[in-house]
Short mmCIF file of C-alpha atoms in Angstrom, two decimals:
data_model
loop_
_atom_site.label_atom_id
_atom_site.label_comp_id
_atom_site.label_asym_id
_atom_site.label_seq_id
_atom_site.Cartn_x
_atom_site.Cartn_y
_atom_site.Cartn_z
CA MET B 1 21.66 -35.77 -0.99
CA PRO B 2 19.50 -38.35 0.65
CA TYR B 3 16.11 -37.47 1.62
CA ARG B 4 17.43 -38.75 5.10
CA MET B 5 20.17 -36.27 5.38
CA LEU B 6 18.43 -33.61 4.10
CA MET B 7 16.02 -33.69 6.97
CA GLU B 8 18.11 -34.38 9.34
CA GLU B 9 20.02 -30.69 8.46
CA LEU B 10 16.42 -29.25 8.39
CA LYS B 11 15.79 -30.45 11.91
CA GLY B 12 18.52 -29.03 13.23
CA LEU B 13 17.70 -25.46 11.28
CA ALA B 14 14.32 -25.58 12.62
CA ASP B 15 13.12 -22.47 15.28
CA GLU B 16 9.67 -23.93 17.26
CA LYS B 17 8.94 -20.26 17.63
CA TYR B 18 9.49 -19.37 14.18
CA ARG B 19 7.14 -22.47 13.30
CA ASP B 20 4.34 -21.64 15.24
CA PHE B 21 4.39 -17.94 14.57
CA GLN B 22 4.21 -19.41 10.46
CA LEU B 23 1.25 -21.65 11.24
CA LYS B 24 -0.65 -18.58 12.97
CA LEU B 25 -0.42 -16.42 9.74
CA ILE B 26 -0.86 -19.54 7.80
CA ARG B 27 -4.36 -20.89 9.56
CA ASN B 28 -3.55 -23.71 7.55
CA PRO B 29 -4.51 -27.09 10.42
CA ASP B 30 -2.96 -29.75 7.52
CA VAL B 31 0.25 -27.95 6.81
CA GLN B 32 3.36 -30.07 8.25
CA MET B 33 6.10 -27.29 9.08
CA LEU B 34 9.68 -27.94 11.19
CA GLY B 35 10.40 -24.18 11.41
CA VAL B 36 13.38 -23.54 8.93
CA ARG B 37 13.43 -19.79 7.64
CA THR B 38 13.01 -18.98 4.38
CA ALA B 39 16.80 -17.77 3.60
CA ASP B 40 18.23 -21.38 4.46
CA LEU B 41 15.68 -22.89 2.78
CA ARG B 42 16.73 -21.18 -0.56
CA ARG B 43 20.61 -21.45 0.58
CA ILE B 44 19.92 -25.08 0.34
CA ALA B 45 17.56 -25.21 -2.65
CA LYS B 46 20.40 -23.81 -4.33
CA ARG B 47 22.27 -27.39 -4.28
CA TYR B 48 20.32 -28.82 -7.00
CA ARG B 49 21.51 -27.71 -9.91
CA THR B 50 22.49 -30.45 -12.01
CA GLU B 51 19.64 -32.86 -13.94
CA GLN B 52 20.24 -36.17 -11.26
CA ASP B 53 20.11 -33.30 -7.97
CA ILE B 54 16.37 -32.69 -9.53
CA VAL B 55 15.65 -36.01 -10.30
CA GLU B 56 16.55 -36.42 -6.36
CA VAL B 57 14.53 -33.62 -5.09
CA LEU B 58 11.70 -34.57 -7.10
CA SER B 59 11.75 -38.14 -5.34
CA TYR B 60 11.59 -37.01 -1.88
CA PRO B 61 8.48 -37.34 -0.19
CA ASN B 62 6.16 -33.73 0.06
CA GLU B 63 4.86 -34.26 3.57
CA THR B 64 6.69 -30.91 5.19
CA TYR B 65 6.46 -27.42 4.27
CA GLU B 66 9.91 -27.86 3.79
CA ILE B 67 10.07 -30.09 1.57
CA ARG B 68 7.86 -28.51 -0.31
CA PHE B 69 9.36 -24.91 -0.83
CA ILE B 70 12.53 -26.23 -1.70
CA LEU B 71 11.16 -28.28 -4.49
CA LEU B 72 9.26 -25.45 -5.38
CA ALA B 73 12.40 -23.19 -5.24
CA VAL B 74 14.30 -25.75 -7.69
CA ILE B 75 11.46 -25.21 -10.23
CA ALA B 76 11.06 -21.50 -9.92
CA ASP B 77 14.85 -21.09 -10.59
CA TRP B 78 14.46 -23.43 -14.52
CA PRO B 79 14.45 -21.57 -17.53
CA TYR B 80 11.78 -20.65 -18.95
CA GLU B 81 10.90 -24.13 -21.53
CA GLU B 82 11.67 -25.61 -18.40
CA PHE B 83 9.84 -24.27 -16.26
CA LYS B 84 6.43 -24.52 -18.24
CA LYS B 85 6.91 -27.95 -18.55
CA GLY B 86 7.16 -28.61 -14.57
CA MET B 87 4.85 -25.32 -13.63
CA MET B 88 1.59 -27.28 -13.59
CA PHE B 89 3.24 -30.09 -11.23
CA ALA B 90 4.81 -27.27 -8.78
CA LEU B 91 1.24 -25.43 -8.66
CA ASP B 92 -0.08 -28.89 -7.15
CA GLU B 93 2.11 -28.91 -4.37
CA ILE B 94 1.17 -25.99 -3.28
CA ASP B 95 -1.56 -25.83 -0.33
CA ASN B 96 -1.31 -22.53 1.46
CA TRP B 97 -0.82 -18.77 0.45
CA ALA B 98 2.92 -18.79 2.30
CA LEU B 99 4.12 -21.20 -0.36
CA CYS B 100 2.16 -19.71 -3.40
CA ASP B 101 3.29 -16.37 -2.92
CA SER B 102 7.50 -17.53 -2.58
CA PHE B 103 7.01 -18.95 -5.57
CA ILE B 104 8.49 -16.64 -8.01
CA PRO B 105 9.89 -17.84 -11.50
CA ARG B 106 12.61 -15.35 -12.51
CA CYS B 107 12.06 -16.66 -16.04
CA ILE B 108 8.88 -15.20 -16.25
CA LYS B 109 10.42 -11.60 -16.49
CA GLY B 110 11.43 -11.23 -20.43
CA ASN B 111 8.76 -13.51 -20.99
CA GLU B 112 6.26 -11.75 -20.37
CA ASP B 113 3.76 -11.59 -23.60
CA ARG B 114 4.53 -15.10 -23.87
CA PHE B 115 2.87 -16.24 -20.14
CA PHE B 116 0.06 -13.90 -20.16
CA LEU B 117 -2.18 -16.71 -21.96
CA ASP B 118 -1.47 -19.10 -19.09
CA ILE B 119 -2.56 -16.58 -16.24
CA ILE B 120 -5.74 -15.69 -17.84
CA TYR B 121 -5.92 -19.91 -18.39
CA LEU B 122 -5.20 -19.78 -14.84
CA LEU B 123 -7.77 -17.60 -13.47
CA THR B 124 -10.45 -19.75 -15.18
CA THR B 125 -9.42 -22.88 -13.57
CA LYS B 126 -11.53 -22.05 -10.07
CA LYS B 127 -8.27 -23.78 -8.37
CA GLU B 128 -7.39 -21.38 -5.64
CA PHE B 129 -3.85 -21.60 -5.45
CA TYR B 130 -3.22 -21.83 -9.41
CA GLU B 131 -5.60 -18.48 -9.57
CA ARG B 132 -3.70 -16.74 -6.47
CA PHE B 133 -0.35 -17.54 -8.33
CA ALA B 134 -1.48 -16.05 -11.48
CA LEU B 135 -2.85 -13.29 -9.63
CA VAL B 136 0.96 -12.94 -7.80
CA MET B 137 2.50 -12.79 -10.74
CA LEU B 138 0.50 -10.08 -11.96
CA ILE B 139 1.59 -8.18 -8.87
CA LYS B 140 5.56 -9.09 -9.48
CA PHE B 141 5.75 -9.18 -13.54
CA TYR B 142 2.80 -6.93 -15.24
CA ILE B 143 2.00 -3.62 -13.18
CA ASN B 144 2.78 -1.67 -15.97
CA GLU B 145 1.39 0.51 -18.90
CA ASP B 146 1.33 -2.18 -21.08
CA TYR B 147 -0.72 -4.72 -19.08
CA LEU B 148 -2.67 -1.77 -17.11
CA GLU B 149 -6.23 -2.18 -18.23
CA GLY B 150 -5.25 -5.70 -18.36
CA LEU B 151 -5.39 -5.82 -14.67
CA PHE B 152 -8.61 -4.65 -14.17
CA VAL B 153 -10.26 -6.70 -16.36
CA LEU B 154 -8.45 -10.34 -14.42
CA ALA B 155 -9.08 -8.84 -11.13
CA GLU B 156 -12.90 -8.75 -11.52
CA SER B 157 -12.48 -12.20 -13.45
CA ALA B 158 -10.86 -14.18 -10.51
CA HIS B 159 -13.10 -16.43 -8.35
CA THR B 160 -12.96 -14.09 -5.28
CA GLU B 161 -15.38 -16.27 -3.62
CA MET B 162 -12.17 -18.13 -2.39
CA ARG B 163 -10.30 -16.54 0.13
CA ASN B 164 -6.71 -16.85 -0.67
CA VAL B 165 -8.41 -15.52 -4.52
CA GLN B 166 -9.86 -12.62 -2.32
CA THR B 167 -7.15 -11.78 -1.20
CA ALA B 168 -4.93 -11.54 -3.69
CA VAL B 169 -7.19 -9.54 -5.79
CA ALA B 170 -7.05 -6.82 -3.40
CA TRP B 171 -3.11 -6.48 -2.58
CA LEU B 172 -3.17 -6.56 -6.73
CA LEU B 173 -4.88 -3.66 -6.91
CA SER B 174 -3.60 -1.77 -3.59
CA GLU B 175 -0.21 -2.36 -5.66
CA THR B 176 -1.45 -0.99 -8.78
CA ALA B 177 -3.09 1.92 -7.30
CA ALA B 178 0.16 2.74 -5.56
CA LYS B 179 1.83 2.69 -8.99
CA TYR B 180 -0.56 4.44 -10.64
CA TYR B 181 -3.09 6.24 -8.46
CA ASP B 182 -5.13 8.16 -10.65
CA ARG B 183 -6.11 5.14 -13.00
CA CYS B 184 -6.98 2.78 -9.83
CA ARG B 185 -9.32 5.38 -8.94
CA ASP B 186 -11.15 5.42 -11.52
CA TYR B 187 -11.43 1.99 -11.95
CA PHE B 188 -12.74 2.07 -8.24
CA LYS B 189 -15.41 4.13 -9.42
CA ALA B 190 -17.14 1.46 -11.68
CA SER B 191 -15.68 -1.58 -10.71
CA LYS B 192 -17.94 -4.79 -11.14
CA LEU B 193 -15.94 -6.51 -8.21
CA ASP B 194 -18.46 -8.48 -5.27
CA GLU B 195 -18.89 -5.72 -2.10
CA LYS B 196 -16.44 -7.77 -0.01
CA THR B 197 -13.36 -8.07 -2.65
CA TYR B 198 -14.08 -4.07 -3.43
CA SER B 199 -14.07 -3.20 0.40
CA LEU B 200 -11.08 -5.09 0.70
CA ALA B 201 -9.02 -3.53 -1.55
CA ILE B 202 -9.46 -0.17 -0.81
CA ARG B 203 -8.56 -0.91 3.06
CA LYS B 204 -5.54 -2.23 1.84
CA CYS B 205 -4.91 0.80 -0.23
CA CYS B 206 -5.58 2.83 2.91
CA GLU B 207 -2.79 0.68 4.79
CA SER B 208 -0.42 1.25 1.76
CA LEU B 209 2.54 3.77 3.26
CA ARG B 210 2.74 4.83 -0.49
CA LEU B 211 -0.43 6.59 -0.48
CA SER B 212 -1.01 9.73 0.55
CA GLN B 213 -3.77 10.54 3.44
CA GLU B 214 -4.97 12.90 0.99
CA GLN B 215 -5.91 9.72 -1.64
CA LYS B 216 -6.64 7.36 1.05
CA THR B 217 -9.98 9.79 1.78
CA GLU B 218 -10.50 10.19 -1.53
CA LEU B 219 -11.00 6.37 -1.85
CA LYS B 220 -12.98 6.20 1.58
CA ASP B 221 -15.59 8.32 -0.40
CA ILE B 222 -15.64 6.41 -3.81
CA LYS B 223 -16.53 3.60 -1.76
CA LYS B 224 -19.15 4.93 0.02
CA GLN B 225 -20.61 6.61 -3.51
CA TRP B 226 -19.90 2.69 -4.71
CA GLN B 227 -22.07 1.15 -2.39
CA PHE B 228 -25.01 3.88 -2.34
CA VAL B 229 -25.21 2.78 -6.11
CA LYS B 230 -24.94 -0.87 -5.66
CA LYS B 231 -27.64 -0.32 -2.83
CA SER B 232 -30.28 1.36 -4.83
CA GLU B 233 -29.87 -1.54 -7.64
CA LYS B 234 -30.38 -3.68 -5.51
CA SER B 235 -34.13 -2.12 -4.22
CA SER B 236 -34.94 -0.95 -8.03
CA THR B 237 -34.54 -4.91 -8.65
#
């Protein structure tokens, strides 16, 4: 489909109120958005299946959120080897958390061991959406016994001075706590996270509907003890 025709279709599907709501959530003044809903964008992306189709979508100008979303959705549906070839190109198209969190390559399932080294690498880059993508992949594919201890190590390796990385670390830990509460509770007792990220992670846990009130109270008490230790360490130096 020619770019002009696609843009006409997207403008016909646009919802101004939905756009304004999404932009408030994204909080990035540089994002250009029409306001097309995610379900419609995924439906459109499924049209691009042949090699010629994919070459076409890769040639489109990427000024709008919607065009970038369609491009990422197409790459996310590629088989693992093809996805790996296009991954860095795709990540360079991401400039906000909403695009990042919607980019879920299904081919990682079944290839977790192979992709784990890529996650480690992405978390060394100090690029905000490379790192957030890596953390979101941990949430989607790696919260299990095989990778549990590695999740805590990687959470502490992320560069949480970047806001979108910090919130992803907190999200990762809250999701881990919902599934492995005891292990996550023990981690929080001796965590090496910075204080802001630690506090945000505890808050996310306490907002979770999958943790009991008793568990939330316990985590709040652990946070107080952790903060006391940190203050004591600072005063002694």
